[in-house]
Coordinates of C-alpha atoms in Angstrom, one line a residue:
X5 CA 27.6 4.3 -2.2
X6 CA 24.1 2.6 -1.2
X7 CA 22.1 1.8 -4.7
X8 CA 18.7 0.0 -3.9
X9 CA 16.1 -0.8 -6.1
X10 CA 12.3 -2.0 -6.6
X11 CA 11.4 -4.2 -9.6
X12 CA 7.9 -5.0 -9.7
X13 CA 6.2 -7.1 -12.3
X14 CA 3.4 -5.6 -14.1
X15 CA 1.2 -8.2 -14.2
X16 CA -1.5 -6.5 -11.9
X17 CA -1.8 -3.5 -9.7
X18 CA 0.6 -2.8 -6.8
X19 CA -0.3 -4.2 -3.2
X20 CA 0.6 -3.0 0.2
X21 CA 3.4 -5.8 0.3
X22 CA 5.0 -4.5 -2.8
X23 CA 4.9 -0.9 -1.6
X24 CA 6.3 -1.9 1.8
X25 CA 9.6 -3.6 0.1
X26 CA 9.7 -0.3 -2.0
X27 CA 9.7 1.9 1.2
X28 CA 12.2 -0.5 2.5
X29 CA 14.3 -0.1 -0.3
X30 CA 13.7 3.5 -0.7
X31 CA 14.4 4.6 3.2
X32 CA 17.9 2.7 3.0
X33 CA 18.7 4.4 -0.2
X34 CA 18.1 7.7 1.3
X35 CA 19.5 7.3 4.6
X36 CA 22.7 6.7 3.1
X37 CA 22.6 9.1 0.6
X38 CA 22.5 6.8 -2.1
X39 CA 20.1 6.0 -5.1
X40 CA 16.8 4.0 -5.6
X41 CA 15.9 2.7 -9.0
X42 CA 12.7 1.9 -10.3
X43 CA 12.8 -0.9 -12.8
X44 CA 9.7 -2.6 -14.2
X45 CA 10.2 -6.2 -15.1
X46 CA 8.2 -6.8 -18.3
X47 CA 10.3 -9.1 -20.1
X48 CA 7.1 -11.9 -19.9
X49 CA 4.9 -10.3 -22.9
X50 CA 2.5 -12.9 -22.5
X51 CA 1.6 -11.4 -18.8
X52 CA 2.3 -7.9 -19.0
X53 CA -0.6 -5.1 -18.4
X54 CA 0.4 -1.4 -19.5
X55 CA -2.3 -0.1 -17.3
X56 CA -0.4 -2.1 -14.5
X57 CA 2.5 -0.5 -15.2
X58 CA 1.0 2.8 -15.0
X59 CA -0.8 1.9 -11.9
X60 CA 2.5 1.2 -10.1
X61 CA 3.9 4.5 -11.5
X62 CA 0.9 6.3 -10.1
X63 CA 1.1 4.5 -6.6
X64 CA 4.3 5.8 -6.1
X65 CA 3.6 9.4 -7.1
X66 CA 0.7 9.2 -4.7
X67 CA 2.9 8.1 -1.7
X68 CA 5.5 10.5 -2.6
X69 CA 8.4 8.0 -3.2
X70 CA 10.7 9.4 -5.8
X71 CA 13.3 7.5 -7.6
X72 CA 16.5 8.4 -9.6
X73 CA 17.0 8.5 -13.1
X74 CA 14.2 7.4 -15.6
X75 CA 12.2 4.4 -14.8
X76 CA 13.8 1.2 -16.4
X77 CA 11.7 -0.8 -18.5
X78 CA 13.5 -4.6 -19.0
X79 CA 11.4 -5.3 -22.0
X80 CA 13.9 -2.2 -23.7
X81 CA 17.2 -4.0 -23.0
X82 CA 16.6 -7.5 -24.6
X83 CA 19.6 -6.9 -26.8
X84 CA 21.6 -6.5 -23.7
X85 CA 20.5 -9.8 -22.3
X86 CA 20.7 -11.3 -25.6
X87 CA 24.8 -10.2 -25.7
X88 CA 25.1 -11.7 -22.2
X89 CA 23.6 -15.1 -23.0
X90 CA 25.9 -15.4 -26.3
X91 CA 28.6 -14.6 -24.0
X92 CA 27.9 -17.6 -21.7
X93 CA 27.3 -19.6 -24.8
X94 CA 30.4 -18.7 -26.1
X95 CA 32.2 -19.4 -22.9
X96 CA 30.7 -22.9 -22.5
X97 CA 29.2 -21.7 -19.4
X98 CA 25.6 -22.0 -21.3
X99 CA 24.2 -24.9 -24.0
X100 CA 21.0 -25.3 -26.3
X101 CA 18.7 -27.6 -24.8
X102 CA 16.7 -29.6 -27.5
X103 CA 14.6 -31.4 -25.0
X104 CA 11.0 -31.8 -26.2
X105 CA 7.7 -31.6 -24.6
X106 CA 7.5 -35.1 -24.8
X107 CA 10.9 -36.2 -23.2
X108 CA 10.0 -33.7 -20.3
X109 CA 6.9 -35.3 -19.7
X110 CA 8.4 -38.7 -19.7
X111 CA 11.0 -37.4 -17.3
X112 CA 9.1 -35.8 -15.0
X113 CA 6.8 -39.0 -14.8
X114 CA 9.4 -41.3 -14.0
X115 CA 10.9 -38.9 -11.2
X116 CA 7.3 -38.8 -9.8
X117 CA 7.4 -42.5 -10.1
X118 CA 10.2 -42.9 -8.0
X119 CA 9.1 -39.9 -5.5
X120 CA 12.1 -37.8 -7.0
X121 CA 12.3 -34.0 -6.8
X122 CA 11.5 -32.6 -10.6
X123 CA 14.4 -31.3 -12.1
X124 CA 16.3 -31.3 -15.4
X125 CA 18.6 -34.7 -16.0
X126 CA 21.2 -32.3 -18.0
X127 CA 21.1 -34.6 -21.0
X128 CA 22.0 -31.9 -23.4
X129 CA 24.7 -30.4 -21.3
X130 CA 27.7 -31.9 -22.9
X131 CA 25.5 -32.3 -26.5
X132 CA 27.6 -32.5 -29.5
X133 CA 25.7 -34.3 -32.1
X134 CA 23.4 -32.7 -34.7
X135 CA 20.6 -30.7 -33.3
X136 CA 16.9 -32.4 -33.7
X137 CA 14.6 -31.3 -36.2
X138 CA 11.5 -29.3 -35.6
X139 CA 12.6 -28.2 -32.1
X140 CA 13.7 -24.6 -31.0
X141 CA 15.9 -24.7 -28.2
X142 CA 15.9 -23.4 -25.0
X143 CA 19.2 -21.8 -23.2
X144 CA 20.2 -23.4 -20.0
X145 CA 23.0 -22.5 -17.7
X146 CA 25.4 -25.0 -16.3
X147 CA 24.8 -24.6 -13.0
X148 CA 26.9 -26.4 -10.1
X149 CA 26.4 -30.2 -9.8
X150 CA 27.5 -31.0 -6.3
X151 CA 28.2 -29.2 -3.3
X152 CA 26.7 -26.3 -1.5
X153 CA 25.9 -22.5 -2.1
X154 CA 25.7 -20.0 0.6
X155 CA 23.6 -17.1 0.8
X156 CA 24.6 -14.4 3.2
X157 CA 21.3 -12.4 4.2
X158 CA 21.3 -9.4 6.2
X159 CA 18.0 -10.4 8.3
X160 CA 18.1 -14.3 8.2
X161 CA 22.1 -14.6 8.7
X162 CA 24.0 -17.2 6.5
X163 CA 22.0 -19.4 4.9
X164 CA 23.4 -22.9 3.4
X165 CA 21.9 -24.6 0.4
X166 CA 23.0 -28.4 -0.9
X167 CA 23.3 -27.8 -4.6
X168 CA 21.5 -31.4 -5.1
X169 CA 18.4 -30.3 -3.3
X170 CA 17.7 -27.1 -5.2
X171 CA 19.3 -26.6 -8.6
X172 CA 19.4 -28.1 -12.2
X173 CA 20.8 -26.5 -15.4
X174 CA 17.8 -24.1 -15.5
X175 CA 16.6 -21.8 -18.1
X176 CA 18.2 -18.1 -19.0
X177 CA 16.4 -18.1 -22.3
X178 CA 13.0 -19.5 -23.8
X179 CA 12.8 -21.1 -27.3
X180 CA 11.6 -17.9 -28.6
X181 CA 14.3 -16.3 -27.3
X182 CA 13.1 -14.1 -24.3
X183 CA 15.3 -14.4 -21.3
X184 CA 13.9 -15.6 -17.9
X185 CA 13.2 -13.8 -14.6
X186 CA 16.4 -15.4 -12.8
X187 CA 18.6 -14.3 -15.4
X188 CA 17.6 -10.7 -16.1
X189 CA 17.4 -9.8 -12.6
X190 CA 20.6 -10.6 -11.6
X191 CA 22.4 -9.1 -15.0
X192 CA 20.2 -6.0 -14.4
X193 CA 20.7 -5.4 -10.8
X194 CA 24.8 -6.1 -11.6
X195 CA 24.7 -3.7 -14.6
X196 CA 22.9 -1.1 -12.8
X197 CA 25.2 -1.1 -9.7
X198 CA 22.5 -2.4 -7.6
X199 CA 24.8 -3.6 -4.3
X200 CA 21.8 -4.1 -1.8
X201 CA 18.7 -5.9 -2.9
X202 CA 15.5 -5.6 -0.1
X203 CA 12.7 -7.9 -1.5
X204 CA 10.1 -10.1 0.1
X205 CA 10.8 -13.4 1.5
X206 CA 9.1 -15.3 -1.6
X207 CA 12.1 -14.5 -3.6
X208 CA 14.8 -16.2 -0.9
X209 CA 14.6 -19.3 -2.7
X210 CA 15.8 -17.3 -6.2
X211 CA 18.7 -16.3 -4.9
X212 CA 20.7 -19.4 -5.1
X213 CA 19.6 -19.9 -9.1
X214 CA 20.8 -15.7 -9.4
X215 CA 24.0 -16.3 -7.5
X216 CA 25.0 -19.0 -10.1
X217 CA 24.5 -16.2 -13.0
X218 CA 26.5 -13.9 -10.8
X219 CA 29.5 -16.2 -10.8
X220 CA 28.8 -17.5 -14.4
X221 CA 29.3 -13.6 -15.9
X222 CA 32.0 -12.6 -12.8
X223 CA 29.6 -9.8 -11.4
X224 CA 30.1 -8.9 -7.8
X225 CA 27.4 -10.3 -5.6
X226 CA 24.8 -7.7 -3.9
X227 CA 24.1 -7.6 0.0
X228 CA 20.3 -9.7 0.3
X229 CA 17.7 -8.7 2.7
X230 CA 14.7 -11.0 2.4
X231 CA 11.5 -9.5 4.1
X232 CA 9.3 -11.6 6.1
X233 CA 5.9 -11.9 4.5
X234 CA 2.8 -10.1 5.7
X235 CA 0.3 -12.3 7.6
X236 CA -3.5 -11.9 8.5
X237 CA -4.7 -12.2 11.8
X238 CA -4.5 -16.0 11.8
X239 CA -1.2 -16.4 10.6
X240 CA -1.7 -17.0 7.2
X241 CA -0.7 -15.3 3.9
X242 CA -2.7 -11.8 3.7
X243 CA -5.5 -12.0 1.2
X244 CA -7.2 -9.4 -0.9
X245 CA -10.5 -9.7 1.7
X246 CA -7.8 -9.2 4.5
X247 CA -6.0 -5.9 2.9
X248 CA -3.7 -7.2 0.1
X249 CA -5.5 -4.9 -2.5
X250 CA -4.5 -2.1 -4.6
X251 CA -2.4 0.5 -3.1
X252 CA -4.4 3.1 -4.8
X253 CA -7.8 1.5 -3.5
X254 CA -6.4 2.8 0.2
X255 CA -6.5 6.3 -1.2
X256 CA -10.2 5.6 -2.4
X257 CA -11.0 4.4 1.1
X258 CA -9.7 7.6 2.5
X259 CA -6.6 7.3 3.8
X260 CA -3.8 9.4 3.8
X261 CA 0.0 8.6 2.1
X262 CA 1.6 9.4 5.2
X263 CA -0.5 7.2 7.5
X264 CA 0.0 4.5 4.9
X265 CA 3.8 4.5 5.0
X266 CA 3.8 5.0 8.7
X267 CA 1.6 1.6 8.9
X268 CA 3.9 -0.2 6.5
X269 CA 7.4 0.9 7.9
X270 CA 6.0 -0.8 11.6
X271 CA 4.9 -3.7 9.8
X272 CA 8.6 -5.8 10.4
X273 CA 10.3 -2.9 11.5
X274 CA 10.7 -0.9 15.0
X275 CA 12.5 1.8 16.9
X276 CA 12.1 1.2 20.6
X277 CA 8.6 2.0 21.1
X278 CA 7.6 4.7 18.9
X279 CA 4.7 4.2 16.8
X280 CA 4.4 7.6 15.0
X281 CA 7.2 8.4 12.3
X282 CA 7.6 11.5 9.8
X283 CA 9.1 10.5 6.4
X284 CA 12.2 12.2 7.9
X285 CA 12.4 10.4 10.9
X286 CA 11.9 7.0 8.9
X287 CA 14.8 7.9 6.7
X288 CA 17.3 9.1 10.0
X289 CA 16.1 5.7 11.8
X290 CA 15.6 3.2 9.3
X291 CA 18.3 0.0 8.9
X292 CA 17.2 -3.1 7.4
X293 CA 19.5 -5.1 9.6
X294 CA 16.9 -4.3 12.2
X295 CA 13.8 -6.1 10.1
X296 CA 12.4 -8.6 12.2
X297 CA 13.1 -12.4 11.6
X298 CA 9.2 -13.3 11.6
X299 CA 6.5 -12.5 9.9
X300 CA 4.4 -9.1 10.3
X301 CA 0.7 -9.0 11.3
X302 CA -1.8 -7.0 9.2
X303 CA -4.0 -5.1 11.4
X304 CA -6.5 -2.5 10.2
X305 CA -7.4 -0.9 13.2
X306 CA -3.7 0.0 13.4
X307 CA -3.9 1.8 10.2
X308 CA -7.3 3.4 11.2
X309 CA -5.8 4.8 14.4
X310 CA -2.6 6.1 12.6
X311 CA -4.9 7.6 9.9
X312 CA -7.1 9.4 12.4
X313 CA -4.0 10.8 13.7
X314 CA -2.6 12.3 10.7
X315 CA -6.1 13.7 10.1
X316 CA -6.6 15.4 13.5
X317 CA -3.2 16.8 13.0
X318 CA -3.4 18.3 9.4
X319 CA -4.0 21.9 8.7
X320 CA -7.5 22.7 8.1
X321 CA -6.8 24.4 4.7
X322 CA -5.0 20.9 3.8
X323 CA -7.6 18.9 5.1
X324 CA -10.3 21.1 3.1
X325 CA -8.3 20.6 0.0
X326 CA -7.9 16.5 0.6
X327 CA -12.1 16.5 0.9
X328 CA -12.6 17.9 -2.5
X329 CA -11.8 14.6 -3.8
X330 CA -14.4 12.8 -1.6
X331 CA -17.3 15.3 -2.8
X332 CA -16.6 17.6 0.6
X333 CA -16.1 21.2 -0.9
X334 CA -15.5 23.8 1.7
X335 CA -14.0 26.4 -0.5
X336 CA -14.9 29.8 0.6
X337 CA -16.9 28.4 3.5
X338 CA -16.5 31.1 6.5
X339 CA -17.1 28.5 9.1
X340 CA -14.7 25.8 7.9
X341 CA -12.4 26.1 11.0
X342 CA -15.3 25.7 13.7
X343 CA -16.7 22.5 11.0
X344 CA -13.4 20.8 10.9
X345 CA -12.2 21.2 14.1
X346 CA -15.4 19.6 15.4
X347 CA -15.5 16.4 12.9
X348 CA -12.0 15.8 12.7
X349 CA -11.6 14.7 16.3
X350 CA -13.9 11.7 15.0
X351 CA -12.7 10.5 11.7
X352 CA -10.8 7.5 10.8
X353 CA -10.5 8.3 7.1
X354 CA -11.0 11.1 4.8
X355 CA -13.8 9.8 3.2
X356 CA -15.8 9.0 6.3
X357 CA -14.9 13.0 7.4
X358 CA -16.2 13.9 3.9
X359 CA -19.4 12.2 4.6
X360 CA -19.9 13.6 8.2
X361 CA -19.1 17.4 6.7
X362 CA -21.7 16.6 3.8
X363 CA -24.2 15.5 6.6
X364 CA -23.9 18.7 8.6
X365 CA -24.2 20.8 5.4
X366 CA -27.2 19.5 4.2
X367 CA -30.4 19.5 5.4
X368 CA -31.9 16.2 6.8
X369 CA -33.8 14.3 4.4
X370 CA -35.6 12.0 6.4
X371 CA -35.7 11.4 10.7
X372 CA -34.5 8.0 11.9
X373 CA -37.6 6.7 13.6
X374 CA -35.7 5.3 16.6
X375 CA -34.0 8.6 17.3
X376 CA -37.4 10.4 16.4
X377 CA -39.1 8.2 19.3
X378 CA -36.3 8.9 21.8
X379 CA -35.8 12.3 21.3
X380 CA -39.7 13.9 20.7
X381 CA -41.6 14.0 23.8
X382 CA -44.9 15.5 24.5
X383 CA -43.3 19.2 25.5
X384 CA -40.7 19.3 22.6
X385 CA -42.7 21.1 20.1
X386 CA -43.4 23.9 22.4
X387 CA -39.5 23.6 23.2
X388 CA -38.8 23.8 19.8
X389 CA -41.1 26.7 19.1
X390 CA -39.7 28.9 21.8
X391 CA -36.0 28.3 20.7
X392 CA -37.3 29.4 17.0
X393 CA -39.0 32.7 18.6
X394 CA -35.9 33.6 20.3
X395 CA -33.3 32.7 17.4
X396 CA -35.2 34.9 15.3
X397 CA -34.9 37.9 17.5
X398 CA -30.8 37.4 17.6
X399 CA -28.9 39.1 14.8
X400 CA -25.3 38.8 16.7
X401 CA -25.0 34.9 16.0
X402 CA -21.9 34.0 14.9
X403 CA -19.9 31.2 17.3
X404 CA -21.1 28.3 18.5
X405 CA -21.2 29.9 22.3
X406 CA -23.3 32.5 20.5
X407 CA -26.0 29.6 20.0
X408 CA -25.4 27.9 23.1
X409 CA -26.6 31.1 24.9
X410 CA -29.9 31.1 23.3
X411 CA -30.4 27.4 24.1
X412 CA -29.3 28.4 27.9
X413 CA -32.3 31.3 27.5
X414 CA -34.6 28.7 26.6
X415 CA -33.8 26.4 29.5
X416 CA -33.8 29.0 32.0
X417 CA -37.1 30.4 30.8
X418 CA -38.9 27.0 30.5
X419 CA -37.0 25.7 33.9
X420 CA -36.4 22.4 31.8
X421 CA -32.9 20.2 31.7
X422 CA -30.7 20.9 28.6
X423 CA -31.6 17.5 27.2
X424 CA -35.0 18.5 26.7
X425 CA -34.0 21.0 24.2
X426 CA -30.9 19.4 23.0
X427 CA -32.4 15.9 21.6
X428 CA -35.4 17.1 19.7
X429 CA -32.8 20.1 18.5
X430 CA -30.3 17.6 17.1
X431 CA -33.2 15.5 15.5
X432 CA -34.2 19.1 13.5
X433 CA -30.8 19.4 12.4
X434 CA -29.3 16.3 11.5
X435 CA -32.4 13.9 11.4
X436 CA -30.5 11.4 14.1
X437 CA -28.9 12.0 17.5
X438 CA -25.4 11.6 16.7
X439 CA -23.2 14.3 15.5
X440 CA -21.2 17.2 16.5
X441 CA -22.6 19.8 19.2
X442 CA -25.5 21.3 18.2
X443 CA -24.4 24.8 19.0
X444 CA -21.5 23.7 16.6
X445 CA -23.8 22.8 13.8
X446 CA -25.4 26.1 14.0
X447 CA -22.7 28.3 13.8
X448 CA -21.7 26.4 10.9
X449 CA -24.6 26.3 9.0
X450 CA -25.9 29.6 10.1
X451 CA -29.3 31.2 11.5
X452 CA -31.5 30.8 8.3
X453 CA -30.6 27.2 7.6
X454 CA -30.5 26.4 11.6
X455 CA -34.5 27.9 11.5
X456 CA -35.6 26.0 8.2
X457 CA -34.4 22.6 9.5
X458 CA -36.3 23.3 12.8
X459 CA -39.5 24.7 11.2
X460 CA -39.4 21.4 9.0
X461 CA -39.5 19.1 12.0
X462 CA -42.0 21.2 13.7
X463 CA -44.2 20.7 10.5
X464 CA -44.5 17.1 11.3
X465 CA -45.5 17.4 14.9
X466 CA -48.8 19.4 13.9

């Protein structure tokens, strides 16, 4: 059975790069009817943030990625780590290092002067003397001192590291007894049965160290997939300005979770030329072996396009429910269908759609000066007046076509073009020259509101 995991550190929000990694791991587990574990790596108490941990869980709930079993918190597993550290000490595979800060600084300075790679020199590896006083030791694992370490990666292929270039006897427990990242991640993955690890390329350099831990404890090594990073349009690491922001910020901006997941799955993975994927299709088709070897490029226009697609194809009842969070309440509005059908074709985000809805439903507070100059001509007052008179006489107005019929009557009676009535009417209804069709606007707001708005503009023409 395939068992994957997502293991973020709660030191900040969950950004989209992390969500993509979680999505890939989740999809592969679900594709194989396996298990997906959510583990919060919170052993470093100095950097932990409880709010960040809650934000990670909140983001998972919003996008709809479930996990199997309870959320695992590493901070609650300290006794397990201590047990395995003691095992390595007892077996002579790890040792206490009493190196002082002054010794370490002197070593680093000498190595720098010789232009050598900074590394621990193993001076306490076989130490048998009396421990120096006043120093709380760290625990270091005995790493191989020569030869190579081979990482078998499902995306990169086989990668061989020279031990001398990358390893020293690295610390697995700090002087206060807390274990370090590369130790606990290997222990947890092994004990939780994680047999396929999908994670960002920034973790690849940690893999040789984790393999040392696996070997020392006799654990079976998982299959690794290190996913290339997401870059901006300039080929550089994605920054907050580019879009590497809190996942929940995308909700605030009006993106749908299904659009965001569809966008992320295509950042580094593809299935032919297909662009639109339901979650079920993703689960059926995804395979980490198909992930691209090169970095993917973040493109906000693609996200907007996908989000617009999902908005356009969403049932209006569901769409109206979503819009409540953005300040547009269509509950019980009898023309909800007409309004949303007219507006959702033009919306990229829920937030922009909510703004459009409220613009239609609210009387304009002012008139755009440029629109006013363009729309109003010498005969506009008489044309709008004639339209008001005909509108007042009608009691059978319900659909956009009904209001369009009244406009046609004015056009025919006054022998004018449609632009002569359309532009001033739009200005009266919206305060600007953009928006849905004026007949649609009137059908949505109703006869009385339409008359009120037109008369308000007319009052400014006296």
